[in-house]
Amino acid sequence: MSSQNSAEDCLGWAARDSSGFLSPYKFTRRVPGDDDVSITITHCGICYADVIWTRNKLGDSKYPLVPGHEIAGIVKSVGLNVQRFKVGDHVGVGTYVNSCRQCEYCDDCQEVSCTSGSTLTFNSTDFDGTITKGGYSNYIVVHERYCYKIPDNYPLASAAPLLCAGITVYSPMIRHNMNQPGKSLGVIGLGGLGHLAVKFGKAFGLNVTVFSTSISKKEEALSVLGADKFVLSSDNEQMEALSKSLDFIIDAASGDHPFDPYMSTLKIGGVMVLVGFPSQVKFSPASLNLGMRTISGSVTGGTKVTQEMIDFCAAHGIYPNIEVIPIQYSNEAIGRVTKNDVKYRFVIDIEGSLK
């Protein structure tokens, strides 16, 4: 490694308190080790997690806090032991940057479920005692195990949202065999996660129905995202017409909502996966028991399935719908995220705007 890397200042944008307001901030990354990859960040997606921790919604934010865990960039240097990457490679970093590497889940490449707790990409304590800082910055140092190869022909701006939003829906779809052509999928919540669930569903050959409480999303769901059907979930007749017709549901809605009406649209033995975080989950046992249905939860995914997802997107031409912004617009963008005012993911042009 060059001595320049160990002394280089990192420029980022950080929140200093629970107002969440972001402003320029200089700090020093840890010295890259033999197993590390140093990455020049070109793009970083804005996730709702950035809202949660910049504004201390969980009471555990460590300031100054540099958010961002949908990171895409270019390798600028590698450690002596690094085998999978070389200088100039396009790479991604997702929601975690370390794990114990010894438990049954790490051994199974399910590091997100590490029994010791995975080290999150920001606001987490790293192995050296420092607090991790995320992708609203010009470079990052990460152990190669937690880096992902992005094919050269896949745009880095498009790759960024895959590292959280994409894998959050792809992982449970694979786990629950939602990739069987001809089966039917319902998607609740047409946001950053939901719009990618629609795209994956169509790529898997599924018949996709979008549920929404807003009729204004109908044209977008059908014409832009390619869904097969749109159902206004507040319309009882439309919901009843779907009774016992769906094999799977991906529930990406984080606002509180009833579960029984959606579960009634599942076939006998159908599977519903919750990837959003409503304040509570309530449903009648009859919705589960009488229909022999399964309800499951999921977060992101392990390193193996994440790389598979990136490769799948490149092979099938799946791209998130994004709005690329300069970092100087990040405060306004985060404000818009809280109002669901984005189609469907903000991506910060780090390379072009962080100076």
mmCIF file of C-alpha atoms in Angstrom:
data_model
loop_
_atom_site.group_PDB
_atom_site.id
_atom_site.type_symbol
_atom_site.label_atom_id
_atom_site.label_comp_id
_atom_site.label_asym_id
_atom_site.label_seq_id
_atom_site.Cartn_x
_atom_site.Cartn_y
_atom_site.Cartn_z
ATOM 1 C CA MET A 1 0.000 0.000 0.000
ATOM 2 C CA SER A 2 1.231 3.506 -0.633
ATOM 3 C CA SER A 3 1.975 5.754 2.323
ATOM 4 C CA GLN A 4 -0.256 8.368 0.729
ATOM 5 C CA ASN A 5 -3.357 6.281 1.448
ATOM 6 C CA SER A 6 -2.722 6.028 5.177
ATOM 7 C CA ALA A 7 -2.396 9.799 5.560
ATOM 8 C CA GLU A 8 -5.139 10.853 3.170
ATOM 9 C CA ASP A 9 -7.940 12.960 4.549
ATOM 10 C CA CYS A 10 -11.431 11.817 3.614
ATOM 11 C CA LEU A 11 -13.994 14.433 2.702
ATOM 12 C CA GLY A 12 -17.612 13.675 3.467
ATOM 13 C CA TRP A 13 -20.895 15.171 4.556
ATOM 14 C CA ALA A 14 -21.971 14.503 8.142
ATOM 15 C CA ALA A 15 -24.807 15.163 10.544
ATOM 16 C CA ARG A 16 -23.659 16.671 13.834
ATOM 17 C CA ASP A 17 -26.850 16.262 15.845
ATOM 18 C CA SER A 18 -30.396 14.908 15.727
ATOM 19 C CA SER A 19 -31.553 17.659 13.385
ATOM 20 C CA GLY A 20 -29.955 15.421 10.756
ATOM 21 C CA PHE A 21 -28.638 18.441 8.870
ATOM 22 C CA LEU A 22 -25.675 17.418 6.707
ATOM 23 C CA SER A 23 -22.659 19.600 5.982
ATOM 24 C CA PRO A 24 -19.030 19.114 4.842
ATOM 25 C CA TYR A 25 -16.810 17.151 7.208
ATOM 26 C CA LYS A 26 -13.191 16.007 6.990
ATOM 27 C CA PHE A 27 -11.975 12.844 8.704
ATOM 28 C CA THR A 28 -9.405 10.076 8.391
ATOM 29 C CA ARG A 29 -10.172 6.532 7.300
ATOM 30 C CA ARG A 30 -8.334 3.630 8.909
ATOM 31 C CA VAL A 31 -5.066 2.554 7.336
ATOM 32 C CA PRO A 32 -5.797 -0.110 4.667
ATOM 33 C CA GLY A 33 -4.642 -3.594 5.639
ATOM 34 C CA ASP A 34 -3.446 -6.525 3.585
ATOM 35 C CA ASP A 35 -7.002 -7.802 3.037
ATOM 36 C CA ASP A 36 -8.523 -4.400 2.318
ATOM 37 C CA VAL A 37 -9.737 -2.630 -0.778
ATOM 38 C CA SER A 38 -9.556 1.168 -0.946
ATOM 39 C CA ILE A 39 -12.382 2.506 -3.098
ATOM 40 C CA THR A 40 -12.901 5.888 -4.715
ATOM 41 C CA ILE A 41 -16.641 6.432 -4.272
ATOM 42 C CA THR A 42 -18.419 7.660 -7.384
ATOM 43 C CA HIS A 43 -22.052 7.265 -6.289
ATOM 44 C CA CYS A 44 -24.095 6.636 -3.155
ATOM 45 C CA GLY A 45 -27.818 5.948 -2.939
ATOM 46 C CA ILE A 46 -30.019 7.618 -0.331
ATOM 47 C CA CYS A 47 -31.844 5.051 1.809
ATOM 48 C CA TYR A 48 -34.424 5.608 4.549
ATOM 49 C CA ALA A 49 -31.767 4.296 6.932
ATOM 50 C CA ASP A 50 -29.969 7.581 6.324
ATOM 51 C CA VAL A 51 -33.006 9.398 7.710
ATOM 52 C CA ILE A 52 -33.236 7.098 10.730
ATOM 53 C CA TRP A 53 -29.655 7.480 11.885
ATOM 54 C CA THR A 54 -28.914 11.066 10.911
ATOM 55 C CA ARG A 55 -31.982 12.060 12.943
ATOM 56 C CA ASN A 56 -31.303 9.635 15.820
ATOM 57 C CA LYS A 57 -34.675 7.912 15.464
ATOM 58 C CA LEU A 58 -33.386 4.845 17.356
ATOM 59 C CA GLY A 59 -31.474 6.772 20.011
ATOM 60 C CA ASP A 60 -28.100 5.235 19.141
ATOM 61 C CA SER A 61 -26.628 7.684 16.612
ATOM 62 C CA LYS A 62 -22.957 8.526 17.071
ATOM 63 C CA TYR A 63 -22.095 12.003 15.823
ATOM 64 C CA PRO A 64 -20.546 13.270 13.629
ATOM 65 C CA LEU A 65 -22.380 10.720 11.492
ATOM 66 C CA VAL A 66 -21.591 10.138 7.816
ATOM 67 C CA PRO A 67 -24.483 8.122 6.334
ATOM 68 C CA GLY A 68 -24.753 6.055 3.162
ATOM 69 C CA HIS A 69 -24.719 2.297 2.590
ATOM 70 C CA GLU A 70 -25.517 2.024 -1.114
ATOM 71 C CA ILE A 71 -21.993 2.622 -2.373
ATOM 72 C CA ALA A 72 -20.536 2.259 -5.860
ATOM 73 C CA GLY A 73 -17.062 3.207 -6.963
ATOM 74 C CA ILE A 74 -13.701 2.269 -8.421
ATOM 75 C CA VAL A 75 -10.835 0.402 -6.763
ATOM 76 C CA LYS A 76 -7.868 2.719 -6.207
ATOM 77 C CA SER A 77 -5.607 0.281 -4.291
ATOM 78 C CA VAL A 78 -5.640 -3.239 -2.876
ATOM 79 C CA GLY A 79 -3.848 -5.022 -0.033
ATOM 80 C CA LEU A 80 -1.224 -7.716 -0.525
ATOM 81 C CA ASN A 81 -3.658 -10.578 0.157
ATOM 82 C CA VAL A 82 -6.531 -9.317 -1.996
ATOM 83 C CA GLN A 83 -7.384 -11.840 -4.729
ATOM 84 C CA ARG A 84 -10.768 -10.788 -6.125
ATOM 85 C CA PHE A 85 -10.120 -7.177 -7.068
ATOM 86 C CA LYS A 86 -7.544 -5.062 -8.845
ATOM 87 C CA VAL A 87 -7.018 -1.343 -9.311
ATOM 88 C CA GLY A 88 -9.631 0.077 -11.686
ATOM 89 C CA ASP A 89 -12.337 -2.510 -10.975
ATOM 90 C CA HIS A 90 -15.888 -1.288 -10.467
ATOM 91 C CA VAL A 91 -17.100 -2.286 -7.015
ATOM 92 C CA GLY A 92 -19.988 -1.904 -4.609
ATOM 93 C CA VAL A 93 -20.321 -1.856 -0.817
ATOM 94 C CA GLY A 94 -23.609 -2.498 0.934
ATOM 95 C CA THR A 95 -25.069 -2.287 4.418
ATOM 96 C CA TYR A 96 -22.251 -4.025 6.339
ATOM 97 C CA VAL A 97 -18.454 -4.032 6.160
ATOM 98 C CA ASN A 98 -17.425 -6.738 8.622
ATOM 99 C CA SER A 99 -18.608 -9.790 10.554
ATOM 100 C CA CYS A 100 -17.062 -12.495 12.756
ATOM 101 C CA ARG A 101 -16.345 -14.809 9.776
ATOM 102 C CA GLN A 102 -16.552 -17.816 12.123
ATOM 103 C CA CYS A 103 -20.212 -18.486 12.972
ATOM 104 C CA GLU A 104 -22.533 -20.789 11.045
ATOM 105 C CA TYR A 105 -24.107 -17.868 9.207
ATOM 106 C CA CYS A 106 -20.803 -16.351 8.114
ATOM 107 C CA ASP A 107 -19.674 -19.824 7.025
ATOM 108 C CA ASP A 108 -22.824 -19.990 4.888
ATOM 109 C CA CYS A 109 -22.165 -16.532 3.369
ATOM 110 C CA GLN A 110 -25.116 -15.116 5.356
ATOM 111 C CA GLU A 111 -22.963 -12.501 7.051
ATOM 112 C CA VAL A 112 -25.906 -10.150 7.523
ATOM 113 C CA SER A 113 -27.115 -12.622 10.198
ATOM 114 C CA CYS A 114 -23.731 -12.995 11.920
ATOM 115 C CA THR A 115 -24.267 -14.185 15.505
ATOM 116 C CA SER A 116 -21.846 -11.532 16.783
ATOM 117 C CA GLY A 117 -23.648 -8.880 14.780
ATOM 118 C CA SER A 118 -22.377 -7.602 11.468
ATOM 119 C CA THR A 119 -20.502 -4.293 11.452
ATOM 120 C CA LEU A 120 -22.719 -1.772 9.697
ATOM 121 C CA THR A 121 -21.293 0.499 7.033
ATOM 122 C CA PHE A 122 -21.945 3.565 9.140
ATOM 123 C CA ASN A 123 -22.635 4.316 12.817
ATOM 124 C CA SER A 124 -21.162 0.994 13.929
ATOM 125 C CA THR A 125 -18.025 0.102 15.883
ATOM 126 C CA ASP A 126 -15.331 -1.364 13.638
ATOM 127 C CA PHE A 127 -12.723 -3.942 14.716
ATOM 128 C CA ASP A 128 -10.229 -1.174 15.544
ATOM 129 C CA GLY A 129 -12.673 0.666 17.811
ATOM 130 C CA THR A 130 -13.412 3.456 15.351
ATOM 131 C CA ILE A 131 -16.950 4.351 14.278
ATOM 132 C CA THR A 132 -17.724 3.421 10.691
ATOM 133 C CA LYS A 133 -18.579 6.229 8.305
ATOM 134 C CA GLY A 134 -20.576 5.681 5.159
ATOM 135 C CA GLY A 135 -20.739 6.575 1.513
ATOM 136 C CA TYR A 136 -21.476 10.293 1.646
ATOM 137 C CA SER A 137 -17.691 10.602 1.292
ATOM 138 C CA ASN A 138 -15.010 10.435 -1.368
ATOM 139 C CA TYR A 139 -13.439 7.093 -0.478
ATOM 140 C CA ILE A 140 -13.823 4.087 1.807
ATOM 141 C CA VAL A 141 -11.634 1.195 3.014
ATOM 142 C CA VAL A 142 -13.321 -2.221 3.223
ATOM 143 C CA HIS A 143 -12.211 -5.843 3.672
ATOM 144 C CA GLU A 144 -12.483 -7.515 0.259
ATOM 145 C CA ARG A 145 -15.044 -10.059 1.518
ATOM 146 C CA TYR A 146 -17.636 -7.287 1.804
ATOM 147 C CA CYS A 147 -17.021 -5.755 -1.619
ATOM 148 C CA TYR A 148 -18.944 -6.716 -4.755
ATOM 149 C CA LYS A 149 -17.816 -6.768 -8.358
ATOM 150 C CA ILE A 150 -19.928 -4.553 -10.588
ATOM 151 C CA PRO A 151 -19.696 -5.483 -14.281
ATOM 152 C CA ASP A 152 -17.991 -2.781 -16.317
ATOM 153 C CA ASN A 153 -21.026 -2.367 -18.568
ATOM 154 C CA TYR A 154 -23.392 -1.698 -15.658
ATOM 155 C CA PRO A 155 -23.667 2.024 -14.743
ATOM 156 C CA LEU A 156 -22.266 2.784 -11.292
ATOM 157 C CA ALA A 157 -25.107 5.213 -10.567
ATOM 158 C CA SER A 158 -27.619 2.429 -11.203
ATOM 159 C CA ALA A 159 -25.626 -0.086 -9.192
ATOM 160 C CA ALA A 160 -25.707 1.920 -5.956
ATOM 161 C CA PRO A 161 -29.390 1.294 -5.010
ATOM 162 C CA LEU A 162 -28.969 -2.430 -5.583
ATOM 163 C CA LEU A 163 -26.713 -2.644 -2.509
ATOM 164 C CA CYS A 164 -29.632 -2.104 -0.109
ATOM 165 C CA ALA A 165 -32.971 -1.642 -1.871
ATOM 166 C CA GLY A 166 -32.226 -4.278 -4.486
ATOM 167 C CA ILE A 167 -30.878 -7.009 -2.242
ATOM 168 C CA THR A 168 -33.599 -6.388 0.364
ATOM 169 C CA VAL A 169 -36.245 -7.664 -2.063
ATOM 170 C CA TYR A 170 -34.119 -10.038 -4.144
ATOM 171 C CA SER A 171 -32.839 -12.067 -1.191
ATOM 172 C CA PRO A 172 -36.259 -13.184 0.143
ATOM 173 C CA MET A 173 -37.553 -13.726 -3.385
ATOM 174 C CA ILE A 174 -34.780 -16.278 -3.936
ATOM 175 C CA ARG A 175 -35.122 -17.773 -0.440
ATOM 176 C CA HIS A 176 -38.857 -18.385 -0.930
ATOM 177 C CA ASN A 177 -38.590 -19.568 -4.550
ATOM 178 C CA MET A 178 -40.333 -16.554 -6.012
ATOM 179 C CA ASN A 179 -38.433 -17.082 -9.256
ATOM 180 C CA GLN A 180 -40.744 -19.670 -10.801
ATOM 181 C CA PRO A 181 -42.076 -18.497 -14.178
ATOM 182 C CA GLY A 182 -45.858 -18.409 -14.373
ATOM 183 C CA LYS A 183 -46.403 -17.884 -10.647
ATOM 184 C CA SER A 184 -48.084 -14.731 -9.334
ATOM 185 C CA LEU A 185 -46.614 -11.980 -7.159
ATOM 186 C CA GLY A 186 -48.239 -9.114 -5.315
ATOM 187 C CA VAL A 187 -46.190 -6.050 -4.368
ATOM 188 C CA ILE A 188 -47.330 -3.706 -1.596
ATOM 189 C CA GLY A 189 -45.675 -0.300 -1.536
ATOM 190 C CA LEU A 190 -44.357 1.182 -4.772
ATOM 191 C CA GLY A 191 -41.218 2.929 -3.533
ATOM 192 C CA GLY A 192 -37.491 2.271 -3.678
ATOM 193 C CA LEU A 193 -37.904 -1.374 -2.653
ATOM 194 C CA GLY A 194 -41.271 -2.066 -4.240
ATOM 195 C CA HIS A 195 -40.392 -0.858 -7.732
ATOM 196 C CA LEU A 196 -37.401 -3.215 -7.759
ATOM 197 C CA ALA A 197 -39.586 -6.094 -6.579
ATOM 198 C CA VAL A 198 -41.764 -5.448 -9.644
ATOM 199 C CA LYS A 199 -38.720 -5.465 -11.932
ATOM 200 C CA PHE A 200 -37.342 -8.673 -10.414
ATOM 201 C CA GLY A 201 -40.756 -10.300 -10.587
ATOM 202 C CA LYS A 202 -41.094 -9.577 -14.285
ATOM 203 C CA ALA A 203 -37.541 -10.797 -14.937
ATOM 204 C CA PHE A 204 -38.403 -14.048 -13.137
ATOM 205 C CA GLY A 205 -41.436 -14.503 -15.391
ATOM 206 C CA LEU A 206 -44.031 -13.817 -12.701
ATOM 207 C CA ASN A 207 -47.456 -12.264 -13.154
ATOM 208 C CA VAL A 208 -47.103 -9.104 -11.059
ATOM 209 C CA THR A 209 -49.875 -7.202 -9.272
ATOM 210 C CA VAL A 210 -49.138 -3.861 -7.611
ATOM 211 C CA PHE A 211 -51.199 -2.847 -4.578
ATOM 212 C CA SER A 212 -51.455 0.824 -3.716
ATOM 213 C CA THR A 213 -53.702 3.141 -1.742
ATOM 214 C CA SER A 214 -53.110 5.825 -4.381
ATOM 215 C CA ILE A 215 -54.758 5.638 -7.797
ATOM 216 C CA SER A 216 -52.151 8.114 -9.040
ATOM 217 C CA LYS A 217 -49.595 5.279 -9.115
ATOM 218 C CA LYS A 218 -51.587 3.158 -11.563
ATOM 219 C CA GLU A 219 -50.110 4.529 -14.777
ATOM 220 C CA GLU A 220 -46.570 4.343 -13.409
ATOM 221 C CA ALA A 221 -47.032 0.761 -12.201
ATOM 222 C CA LEU A 222 -48.457 -0.519 -15.465
ATOM 223 C CA SER A 223 -46.790 1.568 -18.166
ATOM 224 C CA VAL A 224 -43.401 2.434 -16.682
ATOM 225 C CA LEU A 225 -42.608 -0.543 -14.441
ATOM 226 C CA GLY A 226 -44.459 -3.158 -16.484
ATOM 227 C CA ALA A 227 -46.743 -4.625 -13.818
ATOM 228 C CA ASP A 228 -49.545 -6.819 -15.137
ATOM 229 C CA LYS A 229 -52.241 -5.507 -12.822
ATOM 230 C CA PHE A 230 -52.884 -2.595 -10.481
ATOM 231 C CA VAL A 231 -55.229 -2.891 -7.510
ATOM 232 C CA LEU A 232 -56.440 -0.022 -5.371
ATOM 233 C CA SER A 233 -56.173 -1.651 -1.969
ATOM 234 C CA SER A 234 -58.791 0.655 -0.439
ATOM 235 C CA ASP A 235 -61.377 -0.724 -2.887
ATOM 236 C CA ASN A 236 -62.970 -3.768 -1.238
ATOM 237 C CA GLU A 237 -64.386 -5.088 -4.512
ATOM 238 C CA GLN A 238 -61.006 -5.056 -6.221
ATOM 239 C CA MET A 239 -59.437 -6.793 -3.230
ATOM 240 C CA GLU A 240 -62.143 -9.449 -3.008
ATOM 241 C CA ALA A 241 -61.730 -10.176 -6.720
ATOM 242 C CA LEU A 242 -58.168 -11.257 -5.972
ATOM 243 C CA SER A 243 -59.131 -13.698 -3.202
ATOM 244 C CA LYS A 244 -56.793 -16.718 -3.059
ATOM 245 C CA SER A 245 -55.120 -15.819 -6.363
ATOM 246 C CA LEU A 246 -51.505 -14.919 -5.510
ATOM 247 C CA ASP A 247 -48.617 -17.264 -4.797
ATOM 248 C CA PHE A 248 -46.421 -14.624 -3.180
ATOM 249 C CA ILE A 249 -46.504 -11.116 -1.728
ATOM 250 C CA ILE A 250 -43.619 -8.757 -1.064
ATOM 251 C CA ASP A 251 -44.749 -6.165 1.482
ATOM 252 C CA ALA A 252 -42.479 -3.136 1.187
ATOM 253 C CA ALA A 253 -44.791 -0.659 2.901
ATOM 254 C CA SER A 254 -43.334 0.903 6.043
ATOM 255 C CA GLY A 255 -46.444 2.828 7.019
ATOM 256 C CA ASP A 256 -48.955 1.075 9.265
ATOM 257 C CA HIS A 257 -51.486 -0.925 7.290
ATOM 258 C CA PRO A 258 -53.879 -3.853 7.769
ATOM 259 C CA PHE A 259 -52.530 -7.304 6.951
ATOM 260 C CA ASP A 260 -55.637 -9.490 6.743
ATOM 261 C CA PRO A 261 -56.974 -8.021 3.459
ATOM 262 C CA TYR A 262 -53.664 -8.677 1.717
ATOM 263 C CA MET A 263 -53.260 -12.153 3.213
ATOM 264 C CA SER A 264 -56.692 -13.059 1.880
ATOM 265 C CA THR A 265 -55.335 -12.611 -1.654
ATOM 266 C CA LEU A 266 -52.790 -15.405 -1.113
ATOM 267 C CA LYS A 267 -53.479 -18.891 -2.346
ATOM 268 C CA ILE A 268 -53.546 -21.771 0.097
ATOM 269 C CA GLY A 269 -49.941 -22.162 1.215
ATOM 270 C CA GLY A 270 -48.970 -18.748 -0.137
ATOM 271 C CA VAL A 271 -46.044 -16.755 1.222
ATOM 272 C CA MET A 272 -45.961 -13.124 2.330
ATOM 273 C CA VAL A 273 -42.611 -11.492 3.091
ATOM 274 C CA LEU A 274 -42.346 -8.284 5.089
ATOM 275 C CA VAL A 275 -39.373 -6.091 4.146
ATOM 276 C CA GLY A 276 -40.756 -2.779 5.432
ATOM 277 C CA PHE A 277 -40.861 -1.689 9.051
ATOM 278 C CA PRO A 278 -44.370 -0.670 10.138
ATOM 279 C CA SER A 279 -44.721 0.110 13.831
ATOM 280 C CA GLN A 280 -46.727 -3.076 14.365
ATOM 281 C CA VAL A 281 -47.890 -6.219 12.590
ATOM 282 C CA LYS A 282 -51.400 -7.421 13.404
ATOM 283 C CA PHE A 283 -53.457 -10.090 11.692
ATOM 284 C CA SER A 284 -56.008 -12.734 12.568
ATOM 285 C CA PRO A 285 -54.627 -16.223 13.224
ATOM 286 C CA ALA A 286 -57.318 -17.441 10.842
ATOM 287 C CA SER A 287 -55.618 -15.579 7.959
ATOM 288 C CA LEU A 288 -52.548 -17.694 8.612
ATOM 289 C CA ASN A 289 -53.914 -21.016 9.829
ATOM 290 C CA LEU A 290 -56.930 -21.581 7.621
ATOM 291 C CA GLY A 291 -54.968 -20.762 4.497
ATOM 292 C CA MET A 292 -51.859 -22.650 5.640
ATOM 293 C CA ARG A 293 -49.992 -19.477 4.732
ATOM 294 C CA THR A 294 -46.529 -18.304 5.703
ATOM 295 C CA ILE A 295 -45.523 -14.814 6.748
ATOM 296 C CA SER A 296 -41.814 -14.105 6.893
ATOM 297 C CA GLY A 297 -39.446 -11.196 7.417
ATOM 298 C CA SER A 298 -36.198 -10.237 5.757
ATOM 299 C CA VAL A 299 -33.500 -7.577 5.739
ATOM 300 C CA THR A 300 -30.717 -7.412 3.153
ATOM 301 C CA GLY A 301 -28.656 -10.475 2.279
ATOM 302 C CA GLY A 302 -25.338 -12.281 2.511
ATOM 303 C CA THR A 303 -22.354 -11.694 0.279
ATOM 304 C CA LYS A 304 -23.048 -14.636 -2.050
ATOM 305 C CA VAL A 305 -26.644 -13.720 -2.892
ATOM 306 C CA THR A 306 -25.746 -10.027 -3.183
ATOM 307 C CA GLN A 307 -23.152 -10.752 -5.860
ATOM 308 C CA GLU A 308 -25.623 -13.056 -7.604
ATOM 309 C CA MET A 309 -28.206 -10.235 -7.627
ATOM 310 C CA ILE A 310 -25.780 -7.740 -9.174
ATOM 311 C CA ASP A 311 -24.849 -10.248 -11.866
ATOM 312 C CA PHE A 312 -28.535 -11.017 -12.475
ATOM 313 C CA CYS A 313 -29.337 -7.326 -12.936
ATOM 314 C CA ALA A 314 -26.471 -6.894 -15.398
ATOM 315 C CA ALA A 315 -27.466 -10.004 -17.358
ATOM 316 C CA HIS A 316 -31.152 -9.059 -17.581
ATOM 317 C CA GLY A 317 -30.869 -5.294 -17.992
ATOM 318 C CA ILE A 318 -32.556 -4.466 -14.692
ATOM 319 C CA TYR A 319 -31.915 -0.881 -13.608
ATOM 320 C CA PRO A 320 -33.437 1.017 -10.678
ATOM 321 C CA ASN A 321 -35.335 4.186 -11.559
ATOM 322 C CA ILE A 322 -33.108 6.882 -10.102
ATOM 323 C CA GLU A 323 -32.744 10.624 -9.721
ATOM 324 C CA VAL A 324 -29.068 11.609 -9.685
ATOM 325 C CA ILE A 325 -28.299 14.623 -7.495
ATOM 326 C CA PRO A 326 -25.261 16.579 -6.286
ATOM 327 C CA ILE A 327 -24.320 16.120 -2.643
ATOM 328 C CA GLN A 328 -25.231 19.760 -2.025
ATOM 329 C CA TYR A 329 -28.872 18.709 -2.530
ATOM 330 C CA SER A 330 -28.692 15.865 0.009
ATOM 331 C CA ASN A 331 -30.584 17.666 2.801
ATOM 332 C CA GLU A 332 -33.465 18.494 0.471
ATOM 333 C CA ALA A 333 -33.397 14.958 -0.924
ATOM 334 C CA ILE A 334 -33.583 13.378 2.521
ATOM 335 C CA GLY A 335 -36.515 15.647 3.298
ATOM 336 C CA ARG A 336 -38.237 14.428 0.143
ATOM 337 C CA VAL A 337 -37.514 10.791 1.069
ATOM 338 C CA THR A 338 -39.484 11.280 4.286
ATOM 339 C CA LYS A 339 -42.444 12.365 2.125
ATOM 340 C CA ASN A 340 -42.029 9.531 -0.409
ATOM 341 C CA ASP A 341 -41.367 12.214 -3.000
ATOM 342 C CA VAL A 342 -38.913 10.365 -5.250
ATOM 343 C CA LYS A 343 -39.185 7.972 -8.197
ATOM 344 C CA TYR A 344 -37.706 5.831 -6.919
ATOM 345 C CA ARG A 345 -34.229 6.335 -5.484
ATOM 346 C CA PHE A 346 -31.988 9.352 -5.081
ATOM 347 C CA VAL A 347 -28.367 8.674 -5.997
ATOM 348 C CA ILE A 348 -25.675 11.169 -5.042
ATOM 349 C CA ASP A 349 -23.077 11.919 -7.692
ATOM 350 C CA ILE A 350 -20.168 11.844 -5.253
ATOM 351 C CA GLU A 351 -17.473 11.958 -7.909
ATOM 352 C CA GLY A 352 -18.977 14.938 -9.695
ATOM 353 C CA SER A 353 -20.048 17.072 -6.746
ATOM 354 C CA LEU A 354 -18.033 16.309 -3.590
ATOM 355 C CA LYS A 355 -15.100 18.676 -3.818
#
